Tab-separated table of C-alpha atoms and ligand atoms in Angstrom:
chain	number	residue	atom	x	y	z
A	1090	MET	CA	105.873	174.847	-79.136
A	1091	SER	CA	104.662	173.322	-82.387
A	1092	ASN	CA	101.692	174.649	-84.318
A	1093	PRO	CA	98.778	172.448	-83.242
A	1094	SER	CA	96.879	173.254	-86.416
A	1095	TRP	CA	99.123	170.963	-88.453
A	1096	LYS	CA	97.497	167.775	-89.639
A	1097	ILE	CA	99.896	164.894	-89.275
A	1098	GLY	CA	99.767	161.442	-90.853
A	1099	PHE	CA	101.721	158.691	-89.113
A	1100	ILE	CA	102.381	155.246	-90.578
A	1101	GLY	CA	104.063	152.467	-88.586
A	1102	LEU	CA	103.185	151.983	-84.923
A	1103	GLY	CA	105.974	149.646	-83.831
A	1104	LEU	CA	108.360	150.020	-80.918
A	1105	MET	CA	109.380	153.478	-82.206
A	1106	GLY	CA	106.281	154.771	-83.996
A	1107	ARG	CA	103.853	154.233	-81.132
A	1108	PRO	CA	105.593	156.537	-78.608
A	1109	MET	CA	106.482	159.061	-81.340
A	1110	SER	CA	102.846	159.409	-82.404
A	1111	LEU	CA	101.710	159.590	-78.772
A	1112	ASN	CA	104.064	162.552	-78.252
A	1113	LEU	CA	102.566	164.289	-81.315
A	1114	LEU	CA	99.084	163.814	-79.858
A	1115	LYS	CA	100.236	165.113	-76.463
A	1116	ALA	CA	101.500	168.262	-78.182
A	1117	GLY	CA	97.979	168.874	-79.492
A	1118	HIS	CA	98.348	167.809	-83.128
A	1119	SER	CA	95.621	166.176	-85.118
A	1120	VAL	CA	97.114	162.775	-86.009
A	1121	THR	CA	95.792	160.180	-88.464
A	1122	VAL	CA	97.516	156.815	-88.180
A	1123	TRP	CA	97.780	153.620	-90.172
A	1124	ASN	CA	99.397	150.364	-89.097
A	1125	ARG	CA	99.452	147.046	-90.960
A	1126	THR	CA	98.166	145.267	-87.853
A	1127	ALA	CA	95.264	147.552	-86.953
A	1128	SER	CA	94.962	146.164	-83.396
A	1129	ARG	CA	98.383	147.634	-82.542
A	1130	ALA	CA	96.934	151.107	-83.155
A	1131	SER	CA	94.467	150.862	-80.255
A	1132	GLU	CA	96.606	152.707	-77.671
A	1133	VAL	CA	97.214	155.586	-80.071
A	1134	VAL	CA	93.542	155.718	-81.131
A	1135	ALA	CA	92.525	155.749	-77.448
A	1136	ALA	CA	94.847	158.762	-77.024
A	1137	GLY	CA	92.931	160.644	-79.744
A	1138	ALA	CA	94.322	159.586	-83.145
A	1139	LYS	CA	92.087	158.861	-86.117
A	1140	LEU	CA	92.607	155.460	-87.738
A	1141	ALA	CA	92.926	155.469	-91.544
A	1142	LYS	CA	91.838	152.466	-93.612
A	1143	THR	CA	94.828	152.614	-95.994
A	1144	PRO	CA	98.275	154.262	-96.151
A	1145	ARG	CA	96.842	156.402	-98.930
A	1146	ALA	CA	94.076	157.692	-96.644
A	1147	ALA	CA	96.595	158.512	-93.878
A	1148	ALA	CA	98.694	160.483	-96.384
A	1149	ALA	CA	95.674	162.270	-97.856
A	1150	ALA	CA	94.705	163.534	-94.387
A	1151	ALA	CA	98.144	165.065	-93.742
A	1152	ASP	CA	100.114	168.287	-94.197
A	1153	ILE	CA	103.093	166.295	-92.912
A	1154	LEU	CA	103.341	162.527	-93.263
A	1155	PHE	CA	105.750	160.450	-91.160
A	1156	THR	CA	106.597	156.802	-91.787
A	1157	ILE	CA	108.679	154.522	-89.570
A	1158	VAL	CA	108.521	150.853	-90.561
A	1159	SER	CA	110.883	147.888	-90.413
A	1160	ASP	CA	112.748	147.786	-93.683
A	1161	PRO	CA	112.835	148.693	-97.394
A	1162	PRO	CA	110.265	146.047	-98.527
A	1163	ALA	CA	107.783	147.240	-95.858
A	1164	LEU	CA	108.195	150.857	-96.940
A	1165	GLU	CA	107.920	149.920	-100.616
A	1166	GLU	CA	104.538	148.286	-99.934
A	1167	ILE	CA	103.323	151.290	-97.968
A	1168	LEU	CA	104.387	153.896	-100.500
A	1169	TRP	CA	103.566	152.192	-103.787
A	1170	GLY	CA	100.717	150.024	-102.456
A	1171	HIS	CA	99.409	146.662	-103.551
A	1172	GLU	CA	99.050	145.890	-107.237
A	1173	GLY	CA	95.733	147.008	-108.671
A	1174	LYS	CA	94.575	148.593	-105.386
A	1175	ASP	CA	95.955	152.117	-105.629
A	1176	ASP	CA	96.167	152.225	-101.814
A	1177	GLY	CA	99.790	153.434	-101.449
A	1178	ALA	CA	100.706	156.541	-99.455
A	1179	LEU	CA	102.413	158.315	-102.382
A	1180	ALA	CA	99.114	158.475	-104.259
A	1181	GLY	CA	97.534	160.207	-101.260
A	1182	LEU	CA	100.135	162.936	-100.686
A	1183	GLY	CA	98.853	166.349	-101.760
A	1184	PRO	CA	101.002	168.940	-103.608
A	1185	GLY	CA	102.890	171.154	-101.156
A	1186	SER	CA	102.821	168.564	-98.385
A	1187	VAL	CA	105.937	167.295	-96.615
A	1188	TYR	CA	106.843	163.627	-96.310
A	1189	VAL	CA	109.385	162.496	-93.682
A	1190	ASP	CA	110.612	158.900	-93.553
A	1191	SER	CA	112.267	157.831	-90.295
A	1192	SER	CA	112.691	154.135	-91.149
A	1193	THR	CA	116.259	152.987	-91.713
A	1194	ILE	CA	116.483	152.082	-95.403
A	1195	SER	CA	119.098	152.352	-98.160
A	1196	PRO	CA	120.262	155.763	-99.413
A	1197	VAL	CA	119.381	154.538	-102.932
A	1198	MET	CA	115.773	153.982	-101.896
A	1199	ALA	CA	115.669	157.385	-100.181
A	1200	ARG	CA	116.686	158.988	-103.491
A	1201	ARG	CA	114.061	156.959	-105.393
A	1202	ILE	CA	111.391	158.187	-102.962
A	1203	SER	CA	112.680	161.731	-103.350
A	1204	ALA	CA	112.260	161.501	-107.156
A	1205	ALA	CA	108.722	160.097	-106.803
A	1206	CYS	CA	107.853	162.920	-104.376
A	1207	SER	CA	109.273	165.620	-106.688
A	1208	GLU	CA	106.955	164.417	-109.472
A	1209	ARG	CA	104.032	165.083	-107.133
A	1210	ASN	CA	105.352	168.398	-105.837
A	1211	VAL	CA	105.852	166.864	-102.387
A	1212	ARG	CA	108.919	167.814	-100.293
A	1213	PHE	CA	110.743	164.772	-98.928
A	1214	LEU	CA	113.230	164.319	-96.081
A	1215	ASP	CA	115.019	161.101	-95.137
A	1216	ALA	CA	115.165	161.377	-91.365
A	1217	PRO	CA	116.234	158.168	-89.610
A	1218	VAL	CA	116.544	158.398	-85.845
A	1219	THR	CA	118.736	157.233	-83.014
A	1220	GLY	CA	117.800	156.921	-79.348
A	1221	GLY	CA	115.913	153.622	-79.209
A	1222	ASP	CA	112.453	153.130	-77.734
A	1223	TRP	CA	113.490	155.023	-74.590
A	1224	GLY	CA	114.404	158.098	-76.654
A	1225	ALA	CA	111.105	157.782	-78.533
A	1226	ARG	CA	109.107	157.728	-75.291
A	1227	GLU	CA	110.991	160.644	-73.731
A	1228	GLY	CA	110.909	162.785	-76.907
A	1229	ASN	CA	114.701	162.626	-76.923
A	1230	LEU	CA	115.384	161.241	-80.386
A	1231	VAL	CA	118.146	162.508	-82.646
A	1232	PHE	CA	117.194	162.874	-86.333
A	1233	MET	CA	119.742	162.498	-89.161
A	1234	ILE	CA	118.371	164.431	-92.111
A	1235	GLY	CA	118.867	164.409	-95.861
A	1236	GLY	CA	116.968	166.815	-98.132
A	1237	GLU	CA	116.365	170.543	-98.531
A	1238	ALA	CA	117.370	172.704	-95.537
A	1239	GLU	CA	114.285	174.863	-96.131
A	1240	THR	CA	111.966	171.842	-95.818
A	1241	LEU	CA	113.693	170.882	-92.590
A	1242	ARG	CA	113.258	174.409	-91.199
A	1243	SER	CA	109.535	174.294	-91.957
A	1244	ILE	CA	108.972	171.187	-89.807
A	1245	GLU	CA	111.423	171.845	-86.955
A	1246	PRO	CA	108.657	172.555	-84.405
A	1247	VAL	CA	107.142	169.131	-85.097
A	1248	LEU	CA	110.506	167.356	-84.871
A	1249	GLY	CA	111.011	169.127	-81.532
A	1250	VAL	CA	108.015	167.243	-80.141
A	1251	MET	CA	109.675	163.859	-80.838
A	1252	GLY	CA	113.355	164.707	-80.637
A	1253	LYS	CA	115.937	166.880	-78.909
A	1254	LYS	CA	118.325	167.327	-81.838
A	1255	TRP	CA	118.489	167.103	-85.602
A	1256	PHE	CA	121.366	167.343	-88.028
A	1257	HIS	CA	121.064	168.474	-91.631
A	1258	LEU	CA	123.629	166.265	-93.364
A	1259	GLY	CA	123.207	166.886	-97.108
A	1260	PRO	CA	120.839	165.987	-99.961
A	1261	ASN	CA	118.361	163.084	-99.848
A	1262	GLY	CA	120.130	159.872	-98.858
A	1263	ALA	CA	122.627	161.664	-96.578
A	1264	GLY	CA	120.570	160.963	-93.435
A	1265	GLN	CA	120.456	157.248	-94.256
A	1266	THR	CA	124.180	157.129	-95.079
A	1267	ILE	CA	125.175	158.606	-91.725
A	1268	LYS	CA	122.682	156.400	-89.882
A	1269	LEU	CA	124.033	153.221	-91.480
A	1270	ALA	CA	127.633	154.249	-90.760
A	1271	MET	CA	126.711	154.969	-87.155
A	1272	ASN	CA	124.889	151.675	-86.676
A	1273	GLY	CA	127.929	149.892	-88.107
A	1274	ILE	CA	129.991	151.341	-85.259
A	1275	LEU	CA	127.367	150.424	-82.624
A	1276	ALA	CA	127.126	146.857	-83.944
A	1277	LEU	CA	130.904	146.442	-83.870
A	1278	GLN	CA	131.203	147.969	-80.404
A	1279	VAL	CA	128.626	145.596	-78.955
A	1280	ASP	CA	130.187	142.643	-80.783
A	1281	ALA	CA	133.617	143.610	-79.415
A	1282	MET	CA	132.197	143.879	-75.890
A	1283	ALA	CA	130.628	140.441	-76.235
A	1284	GLU	CA	133.966	138.944	-77.329
A	1285	ALA	CA	135.827	140.530	-74.418
A	1286	LEU	CA	133.166	139.529	-71.865
A	1287	ALA	CA	133.366	135.937	-73.146
A	1288	VAL	CA	137.133	135.864	-72.561
A	1289	VAL	CA	136.814	137.307	-69.058
A	1290	LYS	CA	134.136	134.781	-68.111
A	1291	LYS	CA	136.096	131.821	-69.507
A	1292	ALA	CA	139.130	132.989	-67.521
A	1293	GLY	CA	137.032	132.674	-64.366
A	1294	LEU	CA	136.939	136.410	-63.645
A	1295	VAL	CA	133.988	138.712	-62.923
A	1296	GLU	CA	132.510	140.214	-66.119
A	1297	GLU	CA	131.188	143.309	-64.327
A	1298	GLN	CA	134.765	144.180	-63.333
A	1299	LEU	CA	135.788	144.511	-66.973
A	1300	ILE	CA	132.942	147.003	-67.394
A	1301	GLU	CA	133.993	148.904	-64.262
A	1302	VAL	CA	137.611	149.158	-65.402
A	1303	MET	CA	136.598	150.241	-68.894
A	1304	GLN	CA	134.301	152.941	-67.556
A	1305	SER	CA	137.356	154.434	-65.816
A	1306	SER	CA	139.358	154.420	-69.045
A	1307	MET	CA	139.441	156.129	-72.448
A	1308	ALA	CA	137.109	153.390	-73.688
A	1309	ARG	CA	134.193	154.563	-71.503
A	1310	SER	CA	130.923	155.061	-73.356
A	1311	GLY	CA	127.181	155.432	-72.999
A	1312	LEU	CA	126.731	152.206	-74.906
A	1313	LEU	CA	128.834	150.406	-72.317
A	1314	ASP	CA	126.647	151.929	-69.570
A	1315	LEU	CA	123.447	150.716	-71.193
A	1316	LYS	CA	124.281	147.402	-72.792
A	1317	ALA	CA	127.240	145.786	-71.020
A	1318	PRO	CA	125.540	145.121	-67.645
A	1319	LEU	CA	122.580	143.509	-69.449
A	1320	MET	CA	124.969	141.416	-71.542
A	1321	ALA	CA	126.748	140.225	-68.402
A	1322	LYS	CA	123.335	139.252	-66.925
A	1323	GLY	CA	121.983	137.770	-70.173
A	1324	GLU	CA	118.937	140.104	-70.341
A	1325	TYR	CA	117.991	141.009	-73.894
A	1326	LYS	CA	114.565	142.720	-73.866
A	1327	PRO	CA	114.448	144.550	-77.227
A	1328	SER	CA	115.181	148.276	-77.171
A	1329	PHE	CA	116.732	148.130	-80.631
A	1330	PRO	CA	115.871	144.684	-82.009
A	1331	LEU	CA	118.689	142.446	-83.250
A	1332	ARG	CA	116.706	141.638	-86.429
A	1333	LEU	CA	116.796	145.368	-87.317
A	1334	MET	CA	120.520	145.731	-86.551
A	1335	HIS	CA	121.107	142.685	-88.769
A	1336	LYS	CA	119.103	144.416	-91.533
A	1337	ASP	CA	121.156	147.619	-91.099
A	1338	LEU	CA	124.455	145.733	-91.365
A	1339	GLY	CA	123.217	144.275	-94.664
A	1340	LEU	CA	122.273	147.763	-95.896
A	1341	LEU	CA	125.686	149.121	-94.812
A	1342	LEU	CA	127.559	146.328	-96.604
A	1343	ASP	CA	125.496	146.964	-99.775
A	1344	LEU	CA	126.263	150.679	-99.585
A	1345	ALA	CA	129.984	150.056	-99.030
A	1346	ASN	CA	129.961	147.688	-101.985
A	1347	GLN	CA	128.365	150.356	-104.193
A	1348	LEU	CA	131.007	152.843	-103.035
A	1349	GLY	CA	133.882	150.361	-103.428
A	1350	VAL	CA	134.823	150.438	-99.734
A	1351	ALA	CA	135.882	147.186	-98.025
A	1352	LEU	CA	134.344	146.552	-94.559
A	1353	PRO	CA	136.001	143.352	-93.327
A	1354	ALA	CA	135.155	143.846	-89.629
A	1355	THR	CA	131.502	144.664	-90.389
A	1356	ALA	CA	131.226	141.591	-92.630
A	1357	ALA	CA	132.612	139.367	-89.864
A	1358	ALA	CA	130.320	140.893	-87.225
A	1359	ARG	CA	127.295	140.363	-89.475
A	1360	GLU	CA	128.024	136.629	-89.466
A	1361	VAL	CA	127.744	136.635	-85.676
A	1362	TYR	CA	124.488	138.641	-85.754
A	1363	SER	CA	123.167	136.250	-88.462
A	1364	TYR	CA	123.950	133.239	-86.298
A	1365	VAL	CA	122.167	134.631	-83.226
A	1366	LYS	CA	119.185	135.786	-85.323
A	1367	GLY	CA	118.923	132.315	-86.873
A	1368	GLU	CA	118.913	130.598	-83.466
A	1369	ALA	CA	116.499	133.011	-81.738
A	1370	THR	CA	112.944	131.946	-81.015
A	1371	GLU	CA	111.919	135.326	-79.556
A	1372	ASP	CA	112.481	139.021	-80.381
A	1373	LEU	CA	115.824	140.081	-78.850
A	1374	ASP	CA	117.822	143.265	-78.402
A	1375	TYR	CA	120.977	143.464	-80.536
A	1376	SER	CA	123.073	143.075	-77.367
A	1377	ALA	CA	121.954	139.411	-77.548
A	1378	VAL	CA	124.877	138.989	-79.923
A	1379	MET	CA	126.428	137.836	-76.608
A	1380	ARG	CA	124.489	134.577	-77.098
A	1381	PHE	CA	127.045	133.553	-79.722
A	1382	TRP	CA	129.359	132.876	-76.751
A	1383	LYS	CA	126.833	132.180	-73.988
A	1384	ARG	CA	125.067	129.278	-75.726
B	117	NA7	P1	109.160	147.379	-85.067
B	117	NA7	O1	108.791	147.509	-83.638
B	117	NA7	O2	109.519	146.041	-85.602
B	117	NA7	O3	107.914	147.947	-85.933
B	117	NA7	C1	107.920	147.794	-87.312
B	117	NA7	C2	106.741	148.507	-87.938
B	117	NA7	O4	106.789	148.247	-89.358
B	117	NA7	C3	105.392	148.004	-87.435
B	117	NA7	O5	104.482	149.077	-87.456
B	117	NA7	C4	105.030	146.971	-88.507
B	117	NA7	O6	103.654	146.722	-88.620
B	117	NA7	C5	105.539	147.667	-89.757
B	117	NA7	N1	105.722	146.746	-90.880
B	117	NA7	C6	106.596	145.724	-90.981
B	117	NA7	N2	106.464	145.104	-92.177
B	117	NA7	C7	105.476	145.746	-92.838
B	117	NA7	C8	104.886	145.589	-94.117
B	117	NA7	N3	105.296	144.642	-94.962
B	117	NA7	N4	103.927	146.448	-94.479
B	117	NA7	C9	103.505	147.414	-93.624
B	117	NA7	N5	104.021	147.634	-92.403
B	117	NA7	C10	105.000	146.796	-92.013
B	117	NA7	O7	110.337	148.349	-85.476
B	117	NA7	P2	110.842	149.703	-84.741
B	117	NA7	O8	109.670	150.556	-84.478
B	117	NA7	O9	111.769	149.347	-83.646
B	117	NA7	O10	111.763	150.343	-85.902
B	117	NA7	C11	111.190	150.956	-87.035
B	117	NA7	C12	112.296	151.513	-87.917
B	117	NA7	O11	113.119	152.447	-87.200
B	117	NA7	C13	113.276	150.490	-88.477
B	117	NA7	O12	113.627	150.818	-89.805
B	117	NA7	C14	114.469	150.599	-87.549
B	117	NA7	O13	115.649	150.110	-88.173
B	117	NA7	C15	114.490	152.040	-87.179
B	117	NA7	P3	102.941	145.538	-87.737
B	117	NA7	O14	102.602	146.162	-86.422
B	117	NA7	O15	103.968	144.419	-87.606
B	117	NA7	O16	101.783	145.129	-88.547
């Protein structure tokens, strides 16, 4: 059970942040939220959260601040604020507080945030998550953590409200590195499934039978369980949006480039994700990569 006397700031109430903050409220924490589109905070405010006027105010109200927003530019705006306004979250964080970012961003940015936090005597963890919106609702997320082990230990009870597992993976940036590597595998797996399903369909066979055979083989996986039947049916309600997977593939390719590692399969898959993203008129799950073949 987490200590309900902790004051928590929570920035970013999207598909992931909304259920995560609701779980913190359910556990009895005092939660102050901020979201760019204030109307999307109404469910969380109705559940007992206070609504801050700026990211800075949400940070100032917190012993522990969480952020989970789309991408590096969004986080940059939230942390450093708008020019001349001094409304960024970093300016609000008090000495001794803990800041946890669960967005998926670059490891380089995670280290830049860590340096900015050190200057303010704030302890920072990069803590991206896996588990999708279902995991966020059920409090079943898995956190991949970079930063000081001691800082992680101090917030474990709070993580336990939103997640079932966390891994300490190294210094700041390590959580993001593992997350990007993992998402590279997921993106390739789904892309490979889409290719195979397209062949089976064109051959006049039943797509679901490929899934059934695979689930009886060494290739069986949870991903196949979740995504393949929806891909066969053409149902792509976002659980992990394709636009975010596309962003992560870009971040992974940048990281590999910095490290001097060639990722030819990832580069090819990103082209397919780019195509589907470019054609989409609605928000889609990343399994909609299937649309490249089912046009
Ligand atoms: P969503 O559902 O797209 O939510 C994104 C959140 O980020 C949402 O709160 C947005 O606010 C916020 N956002 C986006 N751009 C900005 C800018 N420029 N400034 C401030 N806030 C912004 O994403 P998920 O919840 O699925 O995923 C979040 C992260 O976890 C992401 O990094 C994934 O890769 C993993 P809005 O409501 O649109 O005003």
